[in-house]
Short mmCIF file of C-alpha atoms in Angstrom, two decimals:
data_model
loop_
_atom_site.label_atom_id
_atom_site.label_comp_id
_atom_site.label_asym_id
_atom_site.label_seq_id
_atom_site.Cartn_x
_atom_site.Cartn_y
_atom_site.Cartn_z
CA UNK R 1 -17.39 -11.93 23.79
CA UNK R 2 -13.49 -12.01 24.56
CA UNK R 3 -13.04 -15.56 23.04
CA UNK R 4 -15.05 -14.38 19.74
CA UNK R 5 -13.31 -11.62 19.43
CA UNK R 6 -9.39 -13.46 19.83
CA UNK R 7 -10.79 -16.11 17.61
CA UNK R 8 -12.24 -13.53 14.86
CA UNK R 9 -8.70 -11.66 15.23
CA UNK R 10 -6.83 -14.65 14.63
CA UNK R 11 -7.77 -15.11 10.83
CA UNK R 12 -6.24 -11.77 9.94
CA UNK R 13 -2.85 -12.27 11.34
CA UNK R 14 0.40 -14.47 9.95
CA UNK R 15 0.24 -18.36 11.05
CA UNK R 16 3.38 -18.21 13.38
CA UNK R 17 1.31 -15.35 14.95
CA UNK R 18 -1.54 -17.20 15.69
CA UNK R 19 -0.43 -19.94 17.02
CA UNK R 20 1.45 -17.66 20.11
CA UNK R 21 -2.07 -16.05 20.43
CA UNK R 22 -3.66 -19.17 20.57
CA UNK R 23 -1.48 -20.52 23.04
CA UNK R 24 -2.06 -17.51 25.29
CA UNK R 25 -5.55 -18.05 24.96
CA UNK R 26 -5.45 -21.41 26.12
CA UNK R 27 -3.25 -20.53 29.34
CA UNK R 28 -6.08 -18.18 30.03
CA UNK R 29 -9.00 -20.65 29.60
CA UNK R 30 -6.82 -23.34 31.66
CA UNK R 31 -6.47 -20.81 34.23
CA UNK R 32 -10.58 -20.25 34.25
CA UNK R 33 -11.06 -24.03 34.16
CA UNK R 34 -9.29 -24.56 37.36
CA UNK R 35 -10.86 -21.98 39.06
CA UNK R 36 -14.42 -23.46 38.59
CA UNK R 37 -15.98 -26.65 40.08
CA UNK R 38 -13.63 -28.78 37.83
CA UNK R 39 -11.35 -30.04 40.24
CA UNK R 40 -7.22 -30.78 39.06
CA UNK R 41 -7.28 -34.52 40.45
CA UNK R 42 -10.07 -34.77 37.46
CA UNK R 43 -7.88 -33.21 34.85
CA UNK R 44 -7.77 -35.84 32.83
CA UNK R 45 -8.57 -37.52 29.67
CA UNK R 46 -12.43 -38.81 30.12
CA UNK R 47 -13.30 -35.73 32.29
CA UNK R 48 -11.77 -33.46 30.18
CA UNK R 49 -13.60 -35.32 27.04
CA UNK R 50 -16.93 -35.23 29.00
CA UNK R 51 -16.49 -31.34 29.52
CA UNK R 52 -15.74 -30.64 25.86
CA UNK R 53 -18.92 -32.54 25.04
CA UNK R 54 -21.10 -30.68 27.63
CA UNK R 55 -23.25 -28.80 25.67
CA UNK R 56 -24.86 -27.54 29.18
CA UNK R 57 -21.18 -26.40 30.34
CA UNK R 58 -20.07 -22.72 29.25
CA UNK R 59 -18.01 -22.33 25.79
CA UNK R 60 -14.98 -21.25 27.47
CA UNK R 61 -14.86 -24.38 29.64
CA UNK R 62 -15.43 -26.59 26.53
CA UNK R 63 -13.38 -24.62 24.50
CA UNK R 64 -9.98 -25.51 27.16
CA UNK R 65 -11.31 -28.83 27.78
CA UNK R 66 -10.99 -29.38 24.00
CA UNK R 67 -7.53 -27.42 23.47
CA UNK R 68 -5.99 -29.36 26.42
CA UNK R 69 -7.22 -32.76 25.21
CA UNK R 70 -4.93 -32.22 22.52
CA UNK R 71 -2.00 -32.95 24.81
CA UNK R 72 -3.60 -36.21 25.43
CA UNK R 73 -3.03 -39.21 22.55
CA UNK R 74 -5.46 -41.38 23.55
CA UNK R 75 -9.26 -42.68 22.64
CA UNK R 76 -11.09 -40.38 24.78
CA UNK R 77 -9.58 -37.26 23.76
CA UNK R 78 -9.35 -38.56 19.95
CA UNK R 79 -13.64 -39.15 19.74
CA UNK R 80 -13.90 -35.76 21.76
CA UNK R 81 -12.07 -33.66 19.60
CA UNK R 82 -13.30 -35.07 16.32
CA UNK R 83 -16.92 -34.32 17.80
CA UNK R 84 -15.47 -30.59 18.28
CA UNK R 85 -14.94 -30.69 14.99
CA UNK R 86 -18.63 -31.35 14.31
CA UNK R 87 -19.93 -29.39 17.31
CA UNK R 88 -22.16 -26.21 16.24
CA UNK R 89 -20.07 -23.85 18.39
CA UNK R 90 -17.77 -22.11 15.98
CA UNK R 91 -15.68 -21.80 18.81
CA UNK R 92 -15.23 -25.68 19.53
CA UNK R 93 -14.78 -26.16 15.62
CA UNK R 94 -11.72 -23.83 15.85
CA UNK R 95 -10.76 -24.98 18.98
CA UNK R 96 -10.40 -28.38 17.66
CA UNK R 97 -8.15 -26.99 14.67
CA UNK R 98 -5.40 -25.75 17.36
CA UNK R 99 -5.85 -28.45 19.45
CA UNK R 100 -4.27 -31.10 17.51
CA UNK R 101 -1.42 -27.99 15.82
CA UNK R 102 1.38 -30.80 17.30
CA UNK R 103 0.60 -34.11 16.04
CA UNK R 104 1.87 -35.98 13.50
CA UNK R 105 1.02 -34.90 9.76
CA UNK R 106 -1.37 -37.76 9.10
CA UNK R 107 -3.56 -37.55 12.23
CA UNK R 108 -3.71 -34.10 11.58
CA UNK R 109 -4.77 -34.15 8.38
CA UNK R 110 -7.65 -36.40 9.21
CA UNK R 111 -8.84 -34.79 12.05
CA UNK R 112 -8.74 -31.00 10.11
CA UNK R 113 -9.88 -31.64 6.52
CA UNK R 114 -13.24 -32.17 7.09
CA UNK R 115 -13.17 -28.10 8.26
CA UNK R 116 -12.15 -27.36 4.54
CA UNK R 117 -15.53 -27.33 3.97
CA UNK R 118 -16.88 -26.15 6.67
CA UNK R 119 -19.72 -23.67 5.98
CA UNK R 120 -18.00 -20.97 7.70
CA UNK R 121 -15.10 -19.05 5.51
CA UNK R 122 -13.18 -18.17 8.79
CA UNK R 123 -13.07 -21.42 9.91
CA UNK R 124 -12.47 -23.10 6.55
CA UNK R 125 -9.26 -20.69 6.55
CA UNK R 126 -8.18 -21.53 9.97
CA UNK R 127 -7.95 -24.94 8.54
CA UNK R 128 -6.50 -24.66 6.04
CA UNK R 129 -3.63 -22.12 7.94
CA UNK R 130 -3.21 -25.47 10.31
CA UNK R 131 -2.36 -27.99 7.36
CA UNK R 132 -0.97 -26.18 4.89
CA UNK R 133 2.39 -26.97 6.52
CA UNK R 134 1.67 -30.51 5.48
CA UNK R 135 1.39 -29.74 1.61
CA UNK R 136 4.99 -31.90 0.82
CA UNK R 137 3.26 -34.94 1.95
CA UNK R 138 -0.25 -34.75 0.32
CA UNK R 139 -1.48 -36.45 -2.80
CA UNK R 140 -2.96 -34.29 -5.24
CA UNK R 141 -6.45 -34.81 -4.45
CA UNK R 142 -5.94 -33.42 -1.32
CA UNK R 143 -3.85 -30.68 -2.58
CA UNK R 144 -6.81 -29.67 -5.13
CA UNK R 145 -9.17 -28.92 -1.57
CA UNK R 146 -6.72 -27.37 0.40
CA UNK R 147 -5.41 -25.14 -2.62
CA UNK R 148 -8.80 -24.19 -3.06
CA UNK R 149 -8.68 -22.62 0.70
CA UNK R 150 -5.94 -21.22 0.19
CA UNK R 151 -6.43 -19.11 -3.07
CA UNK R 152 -9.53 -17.74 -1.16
CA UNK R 153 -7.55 -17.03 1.61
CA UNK R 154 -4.89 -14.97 -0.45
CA UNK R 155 -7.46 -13.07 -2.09
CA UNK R 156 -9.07 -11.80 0.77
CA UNK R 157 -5.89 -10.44 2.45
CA UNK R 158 -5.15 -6.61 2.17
CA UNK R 159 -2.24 -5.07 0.99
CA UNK R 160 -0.28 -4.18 4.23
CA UNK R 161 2.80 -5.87 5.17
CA UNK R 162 1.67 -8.36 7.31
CA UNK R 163 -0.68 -9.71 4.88
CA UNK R 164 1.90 -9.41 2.39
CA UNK R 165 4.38 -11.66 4.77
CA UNK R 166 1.73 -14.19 5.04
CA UNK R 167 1.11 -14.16 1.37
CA UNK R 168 4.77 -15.15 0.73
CA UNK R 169 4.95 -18.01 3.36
CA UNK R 170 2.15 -19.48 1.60
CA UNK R 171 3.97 -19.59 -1.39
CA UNK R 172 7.15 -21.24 -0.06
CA UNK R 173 5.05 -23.83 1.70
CA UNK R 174 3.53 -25.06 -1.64
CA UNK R 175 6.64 -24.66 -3.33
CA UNK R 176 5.93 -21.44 -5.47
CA UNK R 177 9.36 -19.77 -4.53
CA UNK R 178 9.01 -17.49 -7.13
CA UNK R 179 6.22 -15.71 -6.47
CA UNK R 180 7.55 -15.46 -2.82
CA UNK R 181 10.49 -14.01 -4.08
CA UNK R 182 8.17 -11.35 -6.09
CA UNK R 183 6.69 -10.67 -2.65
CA UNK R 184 9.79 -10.36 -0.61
CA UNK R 185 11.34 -8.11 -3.25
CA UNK R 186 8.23 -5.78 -2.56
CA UNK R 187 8.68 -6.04 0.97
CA UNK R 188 12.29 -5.16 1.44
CA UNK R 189 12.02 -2.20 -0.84
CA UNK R 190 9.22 -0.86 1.92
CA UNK R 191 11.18 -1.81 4.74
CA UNK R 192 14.51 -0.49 4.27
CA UNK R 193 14.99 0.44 8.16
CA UNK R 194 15.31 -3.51 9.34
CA UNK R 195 12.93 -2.84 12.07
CA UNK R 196 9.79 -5.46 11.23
CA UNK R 197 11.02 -8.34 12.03
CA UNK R 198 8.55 -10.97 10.96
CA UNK R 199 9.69 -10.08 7.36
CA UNK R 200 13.09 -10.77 7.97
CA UNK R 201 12.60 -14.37 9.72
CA UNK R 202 10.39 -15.35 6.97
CA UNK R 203 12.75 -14.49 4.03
CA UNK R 204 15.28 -16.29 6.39
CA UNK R 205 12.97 -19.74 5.87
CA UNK R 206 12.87 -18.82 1.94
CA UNK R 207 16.47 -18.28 1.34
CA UNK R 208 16.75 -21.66 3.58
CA UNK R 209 14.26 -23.62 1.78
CA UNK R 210 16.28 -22.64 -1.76
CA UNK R 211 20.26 -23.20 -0.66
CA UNK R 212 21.21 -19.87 0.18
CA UNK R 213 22.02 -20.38 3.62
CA UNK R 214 25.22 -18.36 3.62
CA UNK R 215 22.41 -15.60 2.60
CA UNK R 216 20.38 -15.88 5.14
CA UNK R 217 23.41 -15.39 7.37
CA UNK R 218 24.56 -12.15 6.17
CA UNK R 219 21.11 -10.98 6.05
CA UNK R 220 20.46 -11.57 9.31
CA UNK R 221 24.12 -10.42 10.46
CA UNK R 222 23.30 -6.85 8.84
CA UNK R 223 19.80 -6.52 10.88
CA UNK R 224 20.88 -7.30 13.99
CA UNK R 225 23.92 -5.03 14.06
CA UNK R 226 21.75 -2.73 12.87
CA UNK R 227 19.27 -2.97 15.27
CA UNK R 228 21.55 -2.84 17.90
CA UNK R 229 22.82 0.42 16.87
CA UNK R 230 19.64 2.15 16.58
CA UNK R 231 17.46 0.73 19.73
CA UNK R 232 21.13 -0.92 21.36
CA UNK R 233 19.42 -4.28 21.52
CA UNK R 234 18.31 -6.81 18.45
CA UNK R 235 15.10 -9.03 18.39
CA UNK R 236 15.14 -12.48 20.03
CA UNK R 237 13.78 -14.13 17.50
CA UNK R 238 16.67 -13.10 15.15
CA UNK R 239 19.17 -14.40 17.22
CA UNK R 240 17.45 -17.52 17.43
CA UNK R 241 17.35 -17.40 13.20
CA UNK R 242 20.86 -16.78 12.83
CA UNK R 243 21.77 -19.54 15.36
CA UNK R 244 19.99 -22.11 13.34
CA UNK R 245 21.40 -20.62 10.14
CA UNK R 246 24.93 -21.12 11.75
CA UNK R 247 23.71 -24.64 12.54
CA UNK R 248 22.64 -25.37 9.30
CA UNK R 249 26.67 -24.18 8.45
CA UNK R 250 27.80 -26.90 10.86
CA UNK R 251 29.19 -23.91 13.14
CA UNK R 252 28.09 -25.22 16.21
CA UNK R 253 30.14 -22.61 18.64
CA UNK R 254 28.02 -19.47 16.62
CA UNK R 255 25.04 -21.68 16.54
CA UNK R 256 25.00 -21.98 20.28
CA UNK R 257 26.08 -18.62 21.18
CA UNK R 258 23.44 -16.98 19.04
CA UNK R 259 20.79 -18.85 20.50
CA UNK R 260 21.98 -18.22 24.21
CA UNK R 261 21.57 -14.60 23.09
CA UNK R 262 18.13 -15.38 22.06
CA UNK R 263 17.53 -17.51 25.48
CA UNK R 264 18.72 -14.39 27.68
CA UNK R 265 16.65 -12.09 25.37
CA UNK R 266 13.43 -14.15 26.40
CA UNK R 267 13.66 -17.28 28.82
CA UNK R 268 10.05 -17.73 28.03
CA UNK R 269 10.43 -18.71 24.40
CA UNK R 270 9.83 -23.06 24.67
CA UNK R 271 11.45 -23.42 21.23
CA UNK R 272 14.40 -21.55 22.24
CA UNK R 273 15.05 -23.33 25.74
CA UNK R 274 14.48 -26.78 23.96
CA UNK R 275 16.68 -26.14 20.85
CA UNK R 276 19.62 -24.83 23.33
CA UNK R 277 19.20 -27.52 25.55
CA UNK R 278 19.54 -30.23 22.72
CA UNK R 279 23.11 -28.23 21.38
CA UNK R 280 24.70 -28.26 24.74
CA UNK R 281 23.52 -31.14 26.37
CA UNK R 282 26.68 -33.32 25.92
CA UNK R 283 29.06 -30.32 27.00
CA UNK R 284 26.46 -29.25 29.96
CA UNK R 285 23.59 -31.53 31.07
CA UNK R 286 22.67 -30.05 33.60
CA UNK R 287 21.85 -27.12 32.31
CA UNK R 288 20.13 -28.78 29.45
CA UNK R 289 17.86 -30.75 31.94
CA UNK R 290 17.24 -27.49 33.53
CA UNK R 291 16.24 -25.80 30.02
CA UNK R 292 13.89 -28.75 29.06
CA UNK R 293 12.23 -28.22 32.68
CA UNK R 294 11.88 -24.98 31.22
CA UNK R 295 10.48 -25.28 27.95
CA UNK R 296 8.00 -27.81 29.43
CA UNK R 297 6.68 -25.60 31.96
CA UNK R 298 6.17 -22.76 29.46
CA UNK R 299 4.98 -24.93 26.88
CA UNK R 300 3.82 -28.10 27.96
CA UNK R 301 4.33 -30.27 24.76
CA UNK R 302 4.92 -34.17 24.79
CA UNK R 303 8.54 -33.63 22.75
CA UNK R 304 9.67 -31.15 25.29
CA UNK R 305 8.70 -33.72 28.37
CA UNK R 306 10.27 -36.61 26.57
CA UNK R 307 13.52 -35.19 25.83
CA UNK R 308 13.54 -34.04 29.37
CA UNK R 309 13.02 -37.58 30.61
CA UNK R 310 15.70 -39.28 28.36
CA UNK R 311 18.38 -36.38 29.62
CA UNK R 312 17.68 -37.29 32.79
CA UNK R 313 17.56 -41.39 32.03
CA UNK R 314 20.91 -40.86 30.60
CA UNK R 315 22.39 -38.56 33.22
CA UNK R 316 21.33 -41.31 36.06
CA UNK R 317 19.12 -38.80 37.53
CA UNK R 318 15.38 -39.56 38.93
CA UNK R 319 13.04 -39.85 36.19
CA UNK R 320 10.20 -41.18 37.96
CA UNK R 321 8.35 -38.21 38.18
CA UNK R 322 9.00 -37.24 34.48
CA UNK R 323 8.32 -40.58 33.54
CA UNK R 324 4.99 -40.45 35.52
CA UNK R 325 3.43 -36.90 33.63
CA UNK R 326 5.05 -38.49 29.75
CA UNK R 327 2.62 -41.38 30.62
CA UNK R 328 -0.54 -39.48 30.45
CA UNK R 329 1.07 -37.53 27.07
CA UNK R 330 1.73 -40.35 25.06
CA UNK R 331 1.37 -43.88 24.80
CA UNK R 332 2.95 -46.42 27.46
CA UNK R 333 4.73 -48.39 24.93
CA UNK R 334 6.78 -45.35 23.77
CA UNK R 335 7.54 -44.72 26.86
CA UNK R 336 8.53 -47.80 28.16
CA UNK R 337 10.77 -48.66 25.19
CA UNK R 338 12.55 -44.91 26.06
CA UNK R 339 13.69 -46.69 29.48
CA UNK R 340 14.65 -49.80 27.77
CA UNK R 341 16.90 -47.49 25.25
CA UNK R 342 18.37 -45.78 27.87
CA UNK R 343 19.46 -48.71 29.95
#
């Protein structure tokens, strides 16, 4: 009943939103995995593919089997998840979507358009929420189908701000920026007090996608000094905004010192630790090494483990172990030509 009911929630909130539930979720159904009779030594690709094919095993085993194969590039965990995909558990089906949220744009296509017509409407928007990042690089057939999703999508969401915010990140994705500007316009006229934040980050990735960088600096400027004055402390995630926006400016000392505000604001953010790691890792490598570790163990993505193992390849530290656990992320051949590159 809990999974249904995260699952069913999920569809009603903006995409950046689900994917931190989702992740959540997954730490929780890893957790219940490796409680059970599944042992960690078998944590691996074919077991893992086995258990999300299990149609005797419980749905919340399958389910994290399925989520965590998606960590794993290889043939097992490819046939497993694309049988998720067909599996009559609505659960799997979604699971399957978020599973695969990280690779590349092509895979991911393949593996999630067939769930654009899936014969549930949740999980048809679901998939169409997980691609519709890749709408740049489609043809137009494939445009037609996921547009389709997505005007059904837009339809069915209320009138409430967060709907609203959603409704205008769809826009900028495909392109439509002025309709999101129409939305935004709307939004800020409600919202006058700078205190909801998630409209304020996406307007940031609006004024970003159409040159006004400088824009999105002020703006952001003006709500955290505001926020700070009112509650005496301003959002992570706008810290973490405005560095990038600095970034984008080429103002690398404001860039970094933004997003060390965001860091100290929330050490658990992977993105953060990994994009501060990457600014100062020339000036302190150490501490970058030490961030990666970081952003690996909250958020155990290949890109995060990789970039840890060339900092520490380049620093003359031992890789070995690092080297070891990117092995069973990705294939050997990548890896082995990061040692060669390093050498």
């Amino acid at each position: 009943m809990i999974m249904k009911y995260v699952f069913k929630q999920t569809i009603e909130m903006p995409a950046r939103v689900i994917m931190s539930v989702m992740q959540l979720v997954v730490s929780l159904l890893i957790a219940l995995l490796l409680t059970t009779n599944v042992s960690a030594t078998a944590f691996d690709s074919m077991a893992l593919s086995e258990l999300s094919q299990n149609i005797d095993a419980p749905i919340q085993q399958r389910v994290a089997a399925t989520m965590e194969l998606g960590n794993i590039s290889d043939q097992n965990s490819i046939i497993a998840i694309g049988r998720a995909t067909r599996d009559d558990a609505i659960e799997l089906r979604r699971a399957a979507i978020f599973s695969v949220e990280h690779w590349q744009p092509s895979a991911r296509w393949d593996m999630i358009s067939p769930l654009l017509n899936d014969a549930v409407e949740s999980v048809r928007f679901e998939a169409a929420l997980a691609v519709v990042t890749l709408w740049p690089l489609l043809n137009e057939g494939q445009r037609q189908v996921l547009g389709e999703q997505i005007e059904a999508y837009m339809l069915a969401l209320p009138n409430e701000d967060a709907a609203l915010v959603q409704r205008a990140y769809l826009y900028r994705i495909r392109g439509d920026y002025e309709q999101a500007e129409i939305v935004f316009t709307v939004l800020l006229n409600r919202n006058m007090d700078h205190n909801d934040n998630r409209i304020y980050l996406e307007y940031v990735e609006l004024l970003k996608a159409t040159d006004r960088n400088q824009q999105a600096i002020t703006l952001l400027e003006e709500v955290v000094q505001t926020q700070i004055t009112q509650q005496g402390v301003a959002n992570s995630e706008l810290y973490f905004s405005l560095g990038l926006a600095h970034y984008r400016e080429k103002n690398s000392s404001a860039a970094i010192a933004n997003i060390k505000h965001a860091h100290e604001l929330n050490n658990q953010d992977a993105q953060v630790s990994y994009t501060l790691a990457l600014l100062i890792k020339d000036q302190e490598p150490m501490a970058a090494v030490e961030l990666l570790s970081q952003a690996y163990q909250v958020n155990p993505q290949p890109k995060y483990l990789y970039s840890l193992c060339e900092l520490q390849l380049q620093q003359g530290l031992d890789a070995s172990a690092c080297l070891r656990d990117l092995r069973l992320l990705i294939p050997e051949q990548i890896v082995d030509d990061l040692v060669l590159s390093v050498k």
